[in-house]
């Protein structure tokens, strides 16, 4: 931030009590006359000393439910004549001329409803505070501007920093609306999880867009730069039920789609429900959203980066569980070894593992190199395991793991036993042969003895020769590692005189 920061006021610092409160005779009501003009001239003087003629709008906002200004309400939040009716051009990062910047300061001094920071990065700042306190920062001492300010009858006081400096030190990483975000949007729309996009183009102001697989690109193309984006489930087609569910008291945000497909929103309380019902008569769909953060449940959020892909907006969205998942998954990579706790073994065989607040999964083939009947033969609920990450899917928010990747595959070593004769145990009978375990233990490797290799002559069924549990002498004929197959022969294991 700039090194030289001054608070500029019409209040003499000598007229303050020990707490810093003003106790002088100066009228604290905003002045549209000489005082306001003096403020604007002082700011212009600081800009001239700093050598700047353009300013960037940062974190712009308009008044929401309550206004505490002493000035009467003004149409357009004081921005009429500066920006179009839809306020295009008044957004975070927008560059304006010094003259437009001074008119923005005028609107803020009058508390017309619009507010923003005006800045040139690390060079110059103008912040308007409560009761006509203006904070100007510069990377230069601006001695001429200070003298000019005093000559205008104002009081510049040197400060360490402006109390209105941006402070966005919340923990966590802001999710950008990058290609990964839009891939997530497309997937969510295709899966019918999402259908609505809320575009926060100013603080306290938003637009709503319906998303379909065919409209996503068009919606994306007309979004306001650096907008805050919130993805929601679809509206309800039962508008009467939504109206009936409105709370008995307190404000709520009501969003609806009219018969022409136009989506609107308004904030109402119980005193306005009758008027609202008449207003939305004939609407196709609607929803009611609590204004309390804990009771609002969007799917996921993001902030638009600049055209070069860099996220320069300093404001943040309120993170959803999906956003927190995204931030965690960004720390993972394929091949990484992670530790987690088995939380569930599903009936369909997938094992779920908590790896730090996110639920990853192990599919059946990735549990073990060795044969097993049920996943519970390999892992148990509550067991702490280490596994390798096979992939990190940010779109579907999935992380498949492999437990067997951290174990030695016994098959390559077993190749060395090709040609050997060993005793095995029959574990399974199949129409075309018998499965024989050739390693000790229930999870020992097993191979197939084909019908033609069970006995001399023709064999119709394996149970005509052996039963499950029988011991059987076999010769290891082949080990196909890629196909995970071991071929055995009982005939080849017998001495030549016994065949």
Short mmCIF file of C-alpha atoms in Angstrom, two decimals:
data_model
loop_
_atom_site.label_atom_id
_atom_site.label_comp_id
_atom_site.label_asym_id
_atom_site.label_seq_id
_atom_site.Cartn_x
_atom_site.Cartn_y
_atom_site.Cartn_z
CA UNK A 1 0.00 0.00 0.00
CA UNK A 2 1.13 3.65 -0.43
CA UNK A 3 3.58 4.94 2.18
CA UNK A 4 2.00 8.36 2.78
CA UNK A 5 -1.57 8.16 4.06
CA UNK A 6 -3.61 11.14 5.23
CA UNK A 7 -7.05 11.50 6.73
CA UNK A 8 -8.68 14.61 5.33
CA UNK A 9 -11.59 16.11 7.25
CA UNK A 10 -13.42 19.35 7.87
CA UNK A 11 -12.95 18.73 11.61
CA UNK A 12 -10.13 20.45 13.47
CA UNK A 13 -8.04 17.79 15.29
CA UNK A 14 -7.85 20.16 18.24
CA UNK A 15 -11.59 19.70 18.76
CA UNK A 16 -11.44 16.03 19.78
CA UNK A 17 -11.78 14.41 23.16
CA UNK A 18 -9.36 11.87 24.62
CA UNK A 19 -11.11 9.10 22.70
CA UNK A 20 -10.80 10.89 19.38
CA UNK A 21 -14.47 11.91 19.18
CA UNK A 22 -15.29 15.29 17.66
CA UNK A 23 -16.62 17.81 20.18
CA UNK A 24 -16.37 20.99 18.12
CA UNK A 25 -19.10 23.16 16.65
CA UNK A 26 -18.79 22.00 13.04
CA UNK A 27 -22.07 20.69 11.59
CA UNK A 28 -21.72 16.94 10.95
CA UNK A 29 -24.44 16.83 8.28
CA UNK A 30 -23.12 16.42 4.74
CA UNK A 31 -22.53 19.68 2.89
CA UNK A 32 -23.16 19.88 -0.87
CA UNK A 33 -21.54 23.27 -1.03
CA UNK A 34 -18.05 24.55 -0.33
CA UNK A 35 -16.94 21.65 1.91
CA UNK A 36 -17.75 19.00 -0.70
CA UNK A 37 -16.04 21.04 -3.39
CA UNK A 38 -12.99 21.40 -1.15
CA UNK A 39 -12.74 17.64 -0.67
CA UNK A 40 -12.80 17.04 -4.42
CA UNK A 41 -10.19 19.74 -5.06
CA UNK A 42 -7.93 18.27 -2.37
CA UNK A 43 -8.17 14.77 -3.88
CA UNK A 44 -7.43 16.21 -7.33
CA UNK A 45 -4.34 17.92 -5.89
CA UNK A 46 -3.03 14.66 -4.41
CA UNK A 47 -3.64 12.89 -7.73
CA UNK A 48 -1.71 15.61 -9.58
CA UNK A 49 1.23 15.40 -7.15
CA UNK A 50 1.25 11.60 -7.53
CA UNK A 51 1.09 11.84 -11.32
CA UNK A 52 -2.04 9.78 -11.95
CA UNK A 53 -5.09 10.55 -14.08
CA UNK A 54 -6.92 7.19 -13.97
CA UNK A 55 -8.18 5.08 -11.09
CA UNK A 56 -9.36 1.49 -10.65
CA UNK A 57 -12.68 0.71 -8.99
CA UNK A 58 -12.22 -1.92 -6.28
CA UNK A 59 -14.86 -3.92 -4.37
CA UNK A 60 -17.82 -1.79 -5.54
CA UNK A 61 -21.13 -2.08 -3.75
CA UNK A 62 -24.58 -0.57 -3.57
CA UNK A 63 -26.93 -0.18 -0.63
CA UNK A 64 -28.94 -3.27 0.29
CA UNK A 65 -31.73 -3.41 2.86
CA UNK A 66 -30.77 -0.55 5.15
CA UNK A 67 -29.44 2.93 4.44
CA UNK A 68 -28.02 5.10 7.20
CA UNK A 69 -27.13 8.20 5.20
CA UNK A 70 -28.55 11.60 5.98
CA UNK A 71 -29.19 12.40 2.33
CA UNK A 72 -32.50 11.59 0.60
CA UNK A 73 -32.65 8.46 -1.56
CA UNK A 74 -31.31 9.04 -5.07
CA UNK A 75 -32.20 7.03 -8.15
CA UNK A 76 -29.30 4.98 -9.49
CA UNK A 77 -27.40 4.99 -6.17
CA UNK A 78 -25.78 8.27 -7.17
CA UNK A 79 -24.28 6.74 -10.31
CA UNK A 80 -26.79 8.13 -12.83
CA UNK A 81 -24.92 9.87 -15.60
CA UNK A 82 -21.69 8.08 -14.76
CA UNK A 83 -22.71 4.54 -15.77
CA UNK A 84 -25.59 3.00 -17.74
CA UNK A 85 -28.80 2.04 -15.94
CA UNK A 86 -27.60 -1.58 -15.56
CA UNK A 87 -24.37 -0.23 -13.97
CA UNK A 88 -22.18 -1.91 -16.61
CA UNK A 89 -18.68 -0.49 -16.29
CA UNK A 90 -19.02 -0.18 -12.50
CA UNK A 91 -17.27 -3.37 -11.46
CA UNK A 92 -14.18 -4.53 -9.65
CA UNK A 93 -11.08 -3.62 -11.65
CA UNK A 94 -12.85 -1.15 -13.95
CA UNK A 95 -10.63 1.82 -14.87
CA UNK A 96 -12.18 5.28 -14.76
CA UNK A 97 -10.83 8.73 -15.49
CA UNK A 98 -9.92 11.00 -12.60
CA UNK A 99 -12.98 13.15 -13.34
CA UNK A 100 -15.31 10.13 -13.07
CA UNK A 101 -13.44 9.06 -9.94
CA UNK A 102 -14.12 12.45 -8.35
CA UNK A 103 -17.83 12.11 -9.17
CA UNK A 104 -17.78 8.70 -7.50
CA UNK A 105 -16.28 10.37 -4.43
CA UNK A 106 -19.09 12.93 -4.55
CA UNK A 107 -21.70 10.13 -4.60
CA UNK A 108 -20.00 8.46 -1.64
CA UNK A 109 -19.75 11.71 0.32
CA UNK A 110 -23.50 12.17 -0.15
CA UNK A 111 -24.11 8.54 0.83
CA UNK A 112 -26.31 7.96 -2.22
CA UNK A 113 -25.94 4.18 -1.90
CA UNK A 114 -22.84 3.43 -4.00
CA UNK A 115 -19.42 2.81 -2.47
CA UNK A 116 -16.05 1.54 -3.67
CA UNK A 117 -12.34 1.90 -3.15
CA UNK A 118 -10.49 3.95 -5.78
CA UNK A 119 -6.91 2.84 -6.24
CA UNK A 120 -3.83 2.69 -8.41
CA UNK A 121 -1.93 -0.37 -7.26
CA UNK A 122 0.78 0.48 -4.69
CA UNK A 123 0.66 4.11 -5.86
CA UNK A 124 -2.53 5.93 -4.94
CA UNK A 125 -5.75 5.28 -2.96
CA UNK A 126 -8.91 7.20 -2.14
CA UNK A 127 -11.29 5.81 0.49
CA UNK A 128 -14.42 7.58 1.71
CA UNK A 129 -15.41 6.89 5.29
CA UNK A 130 -18.21 7.73 7.66
CA UNK A 131 -19.29 11.35 8.09
CA UNK A 132 -17.14 12.87 5.32
CA UNK A 133 -13.81 11.41 6.37
CA UNK A 134 -11.64 10.93 3.29
CA UNK A 135 -8.44 8.87 3.32
CA UNK A 136 -5.88 9.55 0.59
CA UNK A 137 -2.74 7.46 0.16
CA UNK A 138 0.19 8.16 -2.15
CA UNK A 139 3.64 6.79 -2.77
CA UNK A 140 4.90 10.42 -2.69
CA UNK A 141 4.90 12.98 0.15
CA UNK A 142 2.60 15.34 -1.86
CA UNK A 143 3.72 18.50 -0.06
CA UNK A 144 1.95 20.80 -2.54
CA UNK A 145 -1.29 18.84 -2.15
CA UNK A 146 -1.04 19.07 1.64
CA UNK A 147 -0.59 22.84 1.43
CA UNK A 148 -3.51 23.07 -0.99
CA UNK A 149 -5.70 21.01 1.35
CA UNK A 150 -4.97 23.34 4.27
CA UNK A 151 -5.62 26.37 2.09
CA UNK A 152 -9.05 24.89 1.27
CA UNK A 153 -9.89 24.94 4.99
CA UNK A 154 -9.53 21.18 5.49
CA UNK A 155 -7.33 19.28 7.94
CA UNK A 156 -4.93 16.56 6.65
CA UNK A 157 -3.67 14.21 9.37
CA UNK A 158 -0.88 11.68 8.74
CA UNK A 159 -1.82 8.05 9.51
CA UNK A 160 -0.03 4.73 9.36
CA UNK A 161 -2.75 3.28 7.13
CA UNK A 162 -6.30 3.85 5.99
CA UNK A 163 -8.89 2.04 8.11
CA UNK A 164 -10.60 1.19 4.82
CA UNK A 165 -7.65 -0.69 3.36
CA UNK A 166 -8.78 -4.00 1.90
CA UNK A 167 -8.46 -6.77 4.46
CA UNK A 168 -9.24 -10.18 2.98
CA UNK A 169 -7.16 -12.48 5.13
CA UNK A 170 -9.80 -15.18 5.60
CA UNK A 171 -8.31 -18.68 5.69
CA UNK A 172 -8.51 -20.90 2.65
CA UNK A 173 -8.03 -20.40 -1.05
CA UNK A 174 -10.63 -18.69 -3.24
CA UNK A 175 -11.86 -20.95 -6.01
CA UNK A 176 -11.42 -19.28 -9.43
CA UNK A 177 -13.98 -19.63 -12.21
CA UNK A 178 -11.39 -21.28 -14.46
CA UNK A 179 -11.80 -24.06 -17.00
CA UNK A 180 -11.95 -26.62 -14.20
CA UNK A 181 -14.83 -24.71 -12.60
CA UNK A 182 -16.77 -24.59 -15.87
CA UNK A 183 -16.15 -28.30 -16.43
CA UNK A 184 -17.67 -28.87 -12.99
CA UNK A 185 -20.64 -26.69 -13.99
CA UNK A 186 -21.18 -28.68 -17.20
CA UNK A 187 -21.03 -31.98 -15.34
CA UNK A 188 -23.44 -30.75 -12.66
CA UNK A 189 -25.93 -29.51 -15.25
CA UNK A 190 -25.68 -32.77 -17.22
CA UNK A 191 -26.30 -34.74 -14.01
CA UNK A 192 -29.24 -32.43 -13.21
CA UNK A 193 -27.61 -31.36 -9.96
CA UNK A 194 -27.44 -27.69 -10.96
CA UNK A 195 -29.55 -25.37 -13.07
CA UNK A 196 -29.12 -21.80 -11.76
CA UNK A 197 -26.17 -19.39 -11.68
CA UNK A 198 -26.20 -16.33 -9.45
CA UNK A 199 -23.87 -13.59 -10.72
CA UNK A 200 -22.80 -11.21 -7.97
CA UNK A 201 -21.66 -8.31 -10.12
CA UNK A 202 -21.51 -5.89 -7.16
CA UNK A 203 -21.54 -6.41 -3.43
CA UNK A 204 -25.27 -6.53 -2.57
CA UNK A 205 -26.36 -6.88 -6.22
CA UNK A 206 -26.78 -10.02 -8.32
CA UNK A 207 -28.30 -11.37 -11.52
CA UNK A 208 -29.71 -14.87 -12.05
CA UNK A 209 -29.18 -17.10 -15.09
CA UNK A 210 -30.74 -20.43 -16.04
CA UNK A 211 -28.13 -22.99 -17.08
CA UNK A 212 -28.60 -25.72 -19.65
CA UNK A 213 -25.98 -27.63 -21.59
CA UNK A 214 -26.77 -25.34 -24.54
CA UNK A 215 -26.67 -22.00 -22.68
CA UNK A 216 -23.59 -22.28 -20.46
CA UNK A 217 -21.22 -20.69 -23.00
CA UNK A 218 -23.59 -17.81 -23.73
CA UNK A 219 -24.11 -17.10 -20.02
CA UNK A 220 -20.38 -17.26 -19.39
CA UNK A 221 -19.65 -14.78 -22.20
CA UNK A 222 -21.80 -12.00 -20.74
CA UNK A 223 -20.76 -12.19 -17.09
CA UNK A 224 -19.41 -9.07 -15.40
CA UNK A 225 -15.61 -9.08 -14.95
CA UNK A 226 -14.49 -10.41 -11.57
CA UNK A 227 -18.05 -11.36 -10.63
CA UNK A 228 -18.76 -13.67 -7.72
CA UNK A 229 -20.49 -16.81 -9.04
CA UNK A 230 -22.78 -19.10 -7.07
CA UNK A 231 -24.24 -22.30 -8.54
CA UNK A 232 -27.64 -23.45 -7.26
CA UNK A 233 -30.06 -26.34 -7.79
CA UNK A 234 -33.08 -25.72 -10.00
CA UNK A 235 -36.12 -23.67 -9.01
CA UNK A 236 -39.27 -25.50 -7.95
CA UNK A 237 -42.13 -25.71 -10.46
CA UNK A 238 -44.60 -25.69 -7.54
CA UNK A 239 -44.70 -21.93 -6.97
CA UNK A 240 -47.70 -22.14 -4.63
CA UNK A 241 -45.81 -24.54 -2.36
CA UNK A 242 -42.82 -22.15 -2.28
CA UNK A 243 -45.10 -19.25 -1.33
CA UNK A 244 -46.73 -21.38 1.36
CA UNK A 245 -43.32 -22.25 2.84
CA UNK A 246 -42.26 -18.64 3.44
CA UNK A 247 -41.24 -18.01 7.08
CA UNK A 248 -43.67 -16.43 9.51
CA UNK A 249 -41.30 -13.53 10.10
CA UNK A 250 -38.04 -12.09 8.89
CA UNK A 251 -36.71 -11.21 5.45
CA UNK A 252 -36.15 -13.81 2.73
CA UNK A 253 -34.84 -13.69 -0.83
CA UNK A 254 -37.47 -14.83 -3.33
CA UNK A 255 -36.27 -15.92 -6.80
CA UNK A 256 -38.68 -16.70 -9.64
CA UNK A 257 -38.86 -17.29 -13.37
CA UNK A 258 -41.77 -15.56 -15.11
CA UNK A 259 -43.80 -16.86 -18.04
CA UNK A 260 -41.29 -15.30 -20.46
CA UNK A 261 -38.30 -17.05 -18.92
CA UNK A 262 -36.98 -13.91 -17.18
CA UNK A 263 -35.48 -14.63 -13.76
CA UNK A 264 -35.84 -12.02 -11.01
CA UNK A 265 -35.25 -11.83 -7.30
CA UNK A 266 -36.41 -9.61 -4.50
CA UNK A 267 -36.09 -9.42 -0.73
CA UNK A 268 -39.37 -9.45 1.17
CA UNK A 269 -40.67 -9.97 4.69
CA UNK A 270 -44.00 -11.18 6.05
CA UNK A 271 -45.65 -7.79 5.51
CA UNK A 272 -45.12 -8.06 1.75
CA UNK A 273 -46.21 -11.66 1.05
CA UNK A 274 -49.57 -10.66 -0.41
CA UNK A 275 -47.99 -8.19 -2.80
CA UNK A 276 -45.36 -10.80 -3.71
CA UNK A 277 -47.99 -13.44 -4.53
CA UNK A 278 -49.70 -11.03 -6.93
CA UNK A 279 -46.39 -10.07 -8.47
CA UNK A 280 -45.33 -13.66 -9.23
CA UNK A 281 -48.74 -14.85 -10.45
CA UNK A 282 -48.17 -16.99 -13.53
CA UNK A 283 -44.52 -17.68 -12.69
CA UNK A 284 -43.08 -20.95 -14.01
CA UNK A 285 -40.86 -21.72 -11.04
CA UNK A 286 -39.51 -20.19 -7.83
CA UNK A 287 -37.48 -20.69 -4.68
CA UNK A 288 -37.11 -18.92 -1.35
CA UNK A 289 -33.61 -18.46 0.06
CA UNK A 290 -32.76 -17.58 3.63
CA UNK A 291 -30.58 -14.53 4.15
CA UNK A 292 -28.74 -16.38 6.91
CA UNK A 293 -25.50 -17.90 5.60
CA UNK A 294 -25.92 -21.11 7.62
CA UNK A 295 -29.30 -21.69 5.97
CA UNK A 296 -28.27 -20.97 2.38
CA UNK A 297 -27.09 -24.10 0.57
CA UNK A 298 -25.60 -23.40 -2.87
CA UNK A 299 -23.71 -26.19 -4.62
CA UNK A 300 -20.40 -24.43 -5.22
CA UNK A 301 -18.97 -20.96 -5.85
CA UNK A 302 -16.13 -19.13 -7.58
CA UNK A 303 -14.83 -15.69 -8.59
CA UNK A 304 -14.08 -14.80 -12.20
CA UNK A 305 -10.37 -14.34 -12.95
CA UNK A 306 -9.15 -11.73 -15.43
CA UNK A 307 -8.82 -12.58 -19.11
CA UNK A 308 -5.22 -13.71 -18.55
CA UNK A 309 -6.40 -16.28 -16.01
CA UNK A 310 -5.08 -14.42 -12.94
CA UNK A 311 -7.50 -13.99 -10.03
CA UNK A 312 -7.07 -10.34 -8.99
CA UNK A 313 -10.42 -9.81 -7.29
CA UNK A 314 -9.84 -9.51 -3.55
CA UNK A 315 -13.35 -10.41 -2.42
CA UNK A 316 -14.29 -13.98 -1.59
CA UNK A 317 -17.34 -16.17 -1.82
CA UNK A 318 -18.67 -18.04 1.19
CA UNK A 319 -17.16 -21.54 0.71
CA UNK A 320 -19.51 -24.50 0.31
CA UNK A 321 -18.59 -28.14 1.12
CA UNK A 322 -17.80 -28.57 -2.58
CA UNK A 323 -15.46 -25.55 -2.49
CA UNK A 324 -13.68 -27.00 0.52
CA UNK A 325 -13.38 -30.33 -1.30
CA UNK A 326 -11.89 -28.51 -4.30
CA UNK A 327 -9.31 -26.75 -2.09
CA UNK A 328 -8.33 -30.07 -0.51
CA UNK A 329 -8.17 -31.98 -3.80
CA UNK A 330 -5.87 -29.29 -5.21
CA UNK A 331 -3.28 -30.46 -2.67
CA UNK A 332 -3.37 -34.07 -3.95
CA UNK A 333 -1.76 -35.65 -7.00
CA UNK A 334 -1.65 -38.98 -8.77
CA UNK A 335 0.87 -41.38 -7.24
CA UNK A 336 0.78 -39.69 -3.84
CA UNK A 337 0.67 -41.93 -0.76
CA UNK A 338 -2.05 -40.94 1.69
CA UNK A 339 -3.26 -42.25 5.03
CA UNK A 340 -6.92 -42.59 5.91
CA UNK A 341 -9.52 -44.42 7.93
CA UNK A 342 -11.94 -46.95 6.47
CA UNK A 343 -15.43 -45.54 7.10
CA UNK A 344 -17.68 -47.91 5.17
CA UNK A 345 -17.64 -51.13 3.15
CA UNK A 346 -20.57 -50.93 0.75
CA UNK A 347 -22.64 -53.95 -0.24
CA UNK A 348 -21.53 -53.46 -3.84
CA UNK A 349 -17.93 -53.84 -2.78
CA UNK A 350 -16.52 -50.30 -2.80
CA UNK A 351 -14.52 -49.36 0.28
CA UNK A 352 -14.81 -45.74 1.45
CA UNK A 353 -11.87 -44.07 3.17
CA UNK A 354 -11.70 -40.73 4.99
CA UNK A 355 -8.45 -39.02 3.93
CA UNK A 356 -8.64 -35.81 5.95
CA UNK A 357 -12.30 -34.87 5.71
CA UNK A 358 -12.75 -36.06 2.12
CA UNK A 359 -14.16 -39.50 1.31
CA UNK A 360 -12.05 -41.41 -1.21
CA UNK A 361 -12.82 -44.90 -2.46
CA UNK A 362 -11.13 -48.19 -3.21
CA UNK A 363 -12.73 -50.34 -5.91
CA UNK A 364 -12.62 -54.12 -5.55
CA UNK A 365 -9.74 -54.78 -7.98
CA UNK A 366 -7.52 -52.31 -6.06
CA UNK A 367 -7.88 -53.92 -2.65
CA UNK A 368 -5.45 -56.84 -2.99
CA UNK A 369 -3.30 -58.79 -5.42
CA UNK A 370 -4.48 -61.97 -3.81
CA UNK A 371 -7.97 -63.49 -4.09
CA UNK A 372 -10.67 -62.66 -1.54
CA UNK A 373 -14.40 -63.24 -1.23
CA UNK A 374 -15.49 -59.92 0.37
CA UNK A 375 -13.67 -56.59 1.00
CA UNK A 376 -14.02 -57.24 4.73
CA UNK A 377 -11.53 -60.07 4.20
CA UNK A 378 -8.93 -57.37 3.44
CA UNK A 379 -9.95 -54.29 5.49
CA UNK A 380 -12.26 -53.46 8.39
CA UNK A 381 -14.26 -50.35 9.29
CA UNK A 382 -12.16 -48.11 11.54
CA UNK A 383 -8.87 -49.48 10.22
CA UNK A 384 -6.17 -46.90 9.40
CA UNK A 385 -4.59 -47.69 6.06
CA UNK A 386 -2.09 -46.23 3.62
CA UNK A 387 -2.92 -46.23 -0.07
CA UNK A 388 -1.77 -44.75 -3.36
CA UNK A 389 -3.84 -42.10 -5.15
CA UNK A 390 -4.71 -43.34 -8.64
CA UNK A 391 -6.36 -40.13 -9.85
CA UNK A 392 -7.73 -36.77 -8.67
CA UNK A 393 -10.97 -35.95 -10.50
CA UNK A 394 -11.84 -32.32 -9.73
CA UNK A 395 -14.91 -32.38 -11.95
CA UNK A 396 -16.69 -35.32 -10.30
CA UNK A 397 -14.85 -34.78 -6.99
CA UNK A 398 -13.60 -38.35 -6.85
CA UNK A 399 -10.33 -39.81 -5.62
CA UNK A 400 -9.83 -43.51 -6.35
CA UNK A 401 -7.20 -45.23 -4.21
CA UNK A 402 -5.23 -48.44 -4.49
CA UNK A 403 -4.32 -50.48 -1.44
CA UNK A 404 -2.59 -53.18 -3.46
CA UNK A 405 -0.27 -50.63 -5.13
CA UNK A 406 1.70 -50.50 -1.88
CA UNK A 407 1.98 -54.30 -1.70
CA UNK A 408 4.28 -56.55 -3.70
CA UNK A 409 2.55 -58.37 -6.53
CA UNK A 410 3.17 -62.09 -5.84
CA UNK A 411 2.57 -63.13 -9.45
CA UNK A 412 5.92 -62.05 -10.99
CA UNK A 413 7.79 -63.93 -8.28
CA UNK A 414 5.56 -66.96 -8.83
CA UNK A 415 6.74 -67.16 -12.46
CA UNK A 416 9.94 -68.71 -11.11
CA UNK A 417 7.92 -71.78 -10.06
CA UNK A 418 6.79 -72.68 -13.58
CA UNK A 419 7.63 -76.38 -14.11
CA UNK A 420 7.55 -77.21 -10.40
CA UNK A 421 5.26 -79.81 -8.86
CA UNK A 422 3.42 -78.96 -5.65
CA UNK A 423 0.50 -80.03 -3.50
CA UNK A 424 -2.62 -77.84 -3.66
CA UNK A 425 -6.16 -77.72 -2.31
CA UNK A 426 -9.27 -77.70 -4.50
CA UNK A 427 -11.27 -74.52 -3.70
CA UNK A 428 -13.84 -74.29 -6.49
CA UNK A 429 -15.38 -76.54 -9.14
CA UNK A 430 -16.25 -75.02 -12.50
CA UNK A 431 -17.93 -76.57 -15.56
CA UNK A 432 -14.58 -76.61 -17.35
CA UNK A 433 -12.24 -77.58 -14.52
CA UNK A 434 -11.14 -77.17 -10.91
CA UNK A 435 -9.56 -74.17 -9.14
CA UNK A 436 -6.66 -75.28 -6.96
CA UNK A 437 -4.91 -73.11 -4.37
CA UNK A 438 -1.17 -73.65 -4.64
CA UNK A 439 -0.06 -71.36 -1.79
CA UNK A 440 -0.77 -71.78 1.90
CA UNK A 441 -3.38 -69.48 3.43
CA UNK A 442 -6.91 -68.52 2.43
CA UNK A 443 -5.54 -65.72 0.25
CA UNK A 444 -3.01 -67.93 -1.49
CA UNK A 445 -2.65 -67.87 -5.27
CA UNK A 446 -4.75 -70.35 -7.17
CA UNK A 447 -4.77 -71.74 -10.69
CA UNK A 448 -7.03 -73.70 -12.99
CA UNK A 449 -6.74 -77.38 -13.76
CA UNK A 450 -8.69 -77.87 -16.97
CA UNK A 451 -10.90 -80.97 -17.32
CA UNK A 452 -8.44 -82.40 -19.83
CA UNK A 453 -5.65 -82.15 -17.23
CA UNK A 454 -7.53 -83.71 -14.33
CA UNK A 455 -7.36 -87.36 -15.39
CA UNK A 456 -6.58 -89.69 -18.28
CA UNK A 457 -9.40 -90.06 -20.74
CA UNK A 458 -12.55 -87.98 -21.11
CA UNK A 459 -13.92 -86.19 -18.00
CA UNK A 460 -17.47 -84.77 -18.17
CA UNK A 461 -17.52 -83.01 -14.80
CA UNK A 462 -14.73 -82.10 -12.35
CA UNK A 463 -16.75 -83.55 -9.45
CA UNK A 464 -16.34 -86.97 -11.08
CA UNK A 465 -12.66 -86.71 -10.13
CA UNK A 466 -12.28 -84.32 -7.18
CA UNK A 467 -14.26 -82.53 -4.44
CA UNK A 468 -13.81 -79.11 -2.85
CA UNK A 469 -11.26 -79.47 -0.06
CA UNK A 470 -9.40 -82.36 -1.66
CA UNK A 471 -5.64 -82.22 -1.77
CA UNK A 472 -4.31 -82.47 -5.32
CA UNK A 473 -0.81 -82.86 -6.73
CA UNK A 474 -0.36 -80.35 -9.59
CA UNK A 475 2.36 -79.10 -11.89
CA UNK A 476 2.64 -75.35 -12.54
CA UNK A 477 2.45 -75.09 -16.33
CA UNK A 478 2.19 -71.34 -16.97
CA UNK A 479 1.89 -68.00 -15.15
CA UNK A 480 0.28 -65.20 -17.23
CA UNK A 481 1.01 -62.08 -15.13
CA UNK A 482 -0.90 -59.49 -17.24
CA UNK A 483 -4.05 -61.65 -17.35
CA UNK A 484 -3.60 -62.82 -13.74
CA UNK A 485 -3.91 -66.52 -14.71
CA UNK A 486 -2.08 -69.61 -13.48
CA UNK A 487 -2.41 -72.82 -15.49
CA UNK A 488 -2.02 -76.14 -13.63
CA UNK A 489 -2.03 -79.80 -14.56
CA UNK A 490 -2.69 -82.82 -12.37
CA UNK A 491 -1.79 -85.27 -15.15
CA UNK A 492 1.61 -83.67 -15.77
CA UNK A 493 2.39 -83.86 -12.04
CA UNK A 494 1.94 -87.65 -11.90
CA UNK A 495 4.88 -89.97 -12.45
CA UNK A 496 4.75 -91.40 -16.00
CA UNK A 497 3.76 -94.82 -14.69
CA UNK A 498 0.68 -93.45 -12.90
CA UNK A 499 -0.88 -91.59 -15.81
#
